[in-house]
Amino acid sequence: QVQLVESGGGSVQAGGSLRVSCAASGNTYSSNCIGWFRQAPGKEREVVAAIYSRGDNTHYATVYADSVKGRFTISRDDNAKNTVYLQMNTLRPEDTAMYYCAAEFSQPSCSTVLRGLARYWGQGTQVTVSS
C-alpha cells in the first residue's frame, strides 16, 4: 500500500509563487514516476508536470504541460527521494485548481501516470490565485 500526501497549497495574488509537496510512503520502489495534476471547477483534470526517477537514482526526466512551461518546476528532494515538489512561479488566476499528485512505481517511464492511470493518488491541495 502506498500513501501520497500533498501539502503547501494556499492563496496568492497573480504573479506570486507557491510550492506544493507530495510525500509518498509505504511500499514504494526505486523506479517511479510522480506527477502533478489539477482540476478546476467545471473542468477536466489535466496533467501539470511529472518526474521520472530510475531505480539507481542516476537518471531523472521531467515533463511539463505547455501551459506551465517556464513557470513551474517539478523536482525531487535529494534527501527524501519519494518527496516531490512543484514550485509554481508567476501564478495566474487560471492556475486556480485543486492540485493532486499521482504515482506509479516499478515503471520504466511516466507513461501510465501521464495518461491519468496511476494507481496512487493524494487527497489534493487547493491553490487559489486572485487577480
CSV table of C-alpha atoms in Angstrom, one decimal:
chain,number,residue,atom,x,y,z
A,1,GLN,CA,0.0,0.0,0.0
A,2,VAL,CA,1.2,3.5,-0.9
A,3,GLN,CA,0.1,6.7,0.6
A,4,LEU,CA,0.5,10.1,-1.0
A,5,VAL,CA,0.1,13.3,1.0
A,6,GLU,CA,0.1,16.7,-0.6
A,7,SER,CA,0.8,19.9,1.3
A,8,GLY,CA,1.6,23.5,0.6
A,9,GLY,CA,-1.4,24.9,-1.2
A,10,GLY,CA,-2.9,28.2,-0.4
A,11,SER,CA,-4.0,31.6,-1.8
A,12,VAL,CA,-1.8,34.0,-3.6
A,13,GLN,CA,-2.2,37.0,-5.8
A,14,ALA,CA,-1.4,36.8,-9.5
A,15,GLY,CA,2.3,36.9,-10.2
A,16,GLY,CA,3.1,35.3,-6.9
A,17,SER,CA,4.6,31.9,-6.1
A,18,LEU,CA,3.7,28.8,-4.2
A,19,ARG,CA,5.3,25.4,-3.6
A,20,VAL,CA,3.3,22.3,-3.2
A,21,SER,CA,4.8,19.0,-1.9
A,22,CYS,CA,3.9,15.4,-2.4
A,23,ALA,CA,5.3,12.8,0.1
A,24,ALA,CA,5.0,9.1,-0.8
A,25,SER,CA,5.2,6.5,1.8
A,26,GLY,CA,4.5,2.8,2.1
A,27,ASN,CA,5.5,0.1,-0.4
A,28,THR,CA,7.4,2.4,-2.7
A,29,TYR,CA,10.1,1.3,-5.1
A,30,SER,CA,13.1,3.0,-6.6
A,31,SER,CA,12.0,3.4,-10.2
A,32,ASN,CA,9.0,5.6,-10.1
A,33,CYS,CA,7.1,8.4,-11.6
A,34,ILE,CA,5.3,11.1,-9.6
A,35,GLY,CA,3.2,13.6,-11.3
A,36,TRP,CA,1.0,16.6,-10.5
A,37,PHE,CA,-2.5,17.1,-11.9
A,38,ARG,CA,-5.0,19.8,-11.4
A,39,GLN,CA,-8.7,20.1,-11.7
A,40,ALA,CA,-10.6,23.4,-11.7
A,41,PRO,CA,-14.4,23.5,-11.0
A,42,GLY,CA,-16.3,22.5,-14.1
A,43,LYS,CA,-13.1,21.5,-16.0
A,44,GLU,CA,-11.5,18.2,-16.7
A,45,ARG,CA,-8.5,17.1,-14.8
A,46,GLU,CA,-5.2,17.9,-16.6
A,47,VAL,CA,-1.6,16.9,-16.1
A,48,VAL,CA,0.7,19.7,-15.0
A,49,ALA,CA,4.1,18.0,-14.6
A,50,ALA,CA,5.7,14.7,-13.9
A,51,ILE,CA,9.2,13.5,-12.9
A,52,TYR,CA,10.6,10.0,-13.5
A,53,SER,CA,13.4,8.6,-11.4
A,54,ARG,CA,15.3,5.5,-12.4
A,55,GLY,CA,16.0,2.8,-9.8
A,56,ASP,CA,19.6,3.8,-9.3
A,57,ASN,CA,18.7,7.4,-8.9
A,58,THR,CA,21.1,8.4,-11.6
A,59,HIS,CA,18.5,9.5,-14.1
A,60,TYR,CA,15.7,11.9,-13.9
A,61,ALA,CA,13.3,13.0,-16.6
A,62,THR,CA,10.7,15.7,-16.3
A,63,VAL,CA,7.7,16.7,-18.5
A,64,TYR,CA,5.5,19.8,-18.3
A,65,ALA,CA,2.2,20.9,-19.7
A,66,ASP,CA,2.7,23.7,-22.2
A,67,SER,CA,0.6,26.0,-20.1
A,68,VAL,CA,3.1,25.9,-17.2
A,69,LYS,CA,6.4,25.6,-19.0
A,70,GLY,CA,8.8,28.2,-17.8
A,71,ARG,CA,6.7,29.0,-14.8
A,72,PHE,CA,6.5,25.7,-12.9
A,73,THR,CA,9.4,23.4,-11.8
A,74,ILE,CA,9.0,19.9,-10.6
A,75,SER,CA,11.8,18.4,-8.5
A,76,ARG,CA,12.7,15.7,-6.2
A,77,ASP,CA,14.1,16.1,-2.7
A,78,ASP,CA,17.7,14.9,-2.7
A,79,ASN,CA,17.4,13.5,0.8
A,80,ALA,CA,13.9,12.2,0.7
A,81,LYS,CA,13.6,10.5,-2.7
A,82,ASN,CA,9.9,10.0,-2.5
A,83,THR,CA,9.1,13.6,-1.9
A,84,VAL,CA,8.4,15.7,-5.0
A,85,TYR,CA,7.9,19.4,-5.1
A,86,LEU,CA,6.1,21.6,-7.6
A,87,GLN,CA,7.4,25.1,-7.5
A,88,MET,CA,4.9,27.5,-9.1
A,89,ASN,CA,6.0,30.9,-10.1
A,90,THR,CA,4.3,33.8,-11.9
A,91,LEU,CA,1.0,32.3,-11.0
A,92,ARG,CA,-2.1,33.3,-12.9
A,93,PRO,CA,-5.8,33.2,-12.0
A,94,GLU,CA,-6.2,30.3,-14.4
A,95,ASP,CA,-3.9,28.2,-12.3
A,96,THR,CA,-6.5,28.1,-9.6
A,97,ALA,CA,-7.5,24.5,-9.1
A,98,MET,CA,-7.2,21.5,-6.7
A,99,TYR,CA,-3.8,20.0,-7.2
A,100,TYR,CA,-3.3,16.3,-6.9
A,101,CYS,CA,-0.2,14.2,-7.0
A,102,ALA,CA,-0.2,10.7,-8.5
A,103,ALA,CA,2.4,8.0,-8.5
A,104,GLU,CA,3.4,4.7,-10.0
A,105,PHE,CA,6.3,2.5,-9.1
A,106,SER,CA,8.4,-0.1,-10.8
A,107,GLN,CA,7.6,1.6,-14.1
A,108,PRO,CA,10.1,2.3,-17.0
A,109,SER,CA,8.6,5.7,-17.7
A,110,CYS,CA,5.8,8.2,-16.8
A,111,SER,CA,3.5,6.9,-19.5
A,112,THR,CA,0.9,5.4,-17.1
A,113,VAL,CA,0.9,8.5,-14.9
A,114,LEU,CA,0.7,10.9,-17.7
A,115,ARG,CA,-2.4,9.1,-19.1
A,116,GLY,CA,-4.1,9.6,-15.7
A,117,LEU,CA,-4.0,5.9,-14.9
A,118,ALA,CA,-1.8,5.9,-11.9
A,119,ARG,CA,-2.9,3.6,-9.1
A,120,TYR,CA,-2.0,6.0,-6.3
A,121,TRP,CA,-3.4,9.5,-5.8
A,122,GLY,CA,-3.3,12.0,-3.0
A,123,GLN,CA,-6.2,13.8,-1.5
A,124,GLY,CA,-5.4,17.1,-3.2
A,125,THR,CA,-4.4,20.6,-2.1
A,126,GLN,CA,-6.1,23.8,-3.1
A,127,VAL,CA,-4.3,26.5,-5.0
A,128,THR,CA,-6.2,29.8,-5.4
A,129,VAL,CA,-4.7,32.7,-7.4
A,130,SER,CA,-6.6,36.0,-7.3
A,131,SER,CA,-6.3,38.7,-9.9
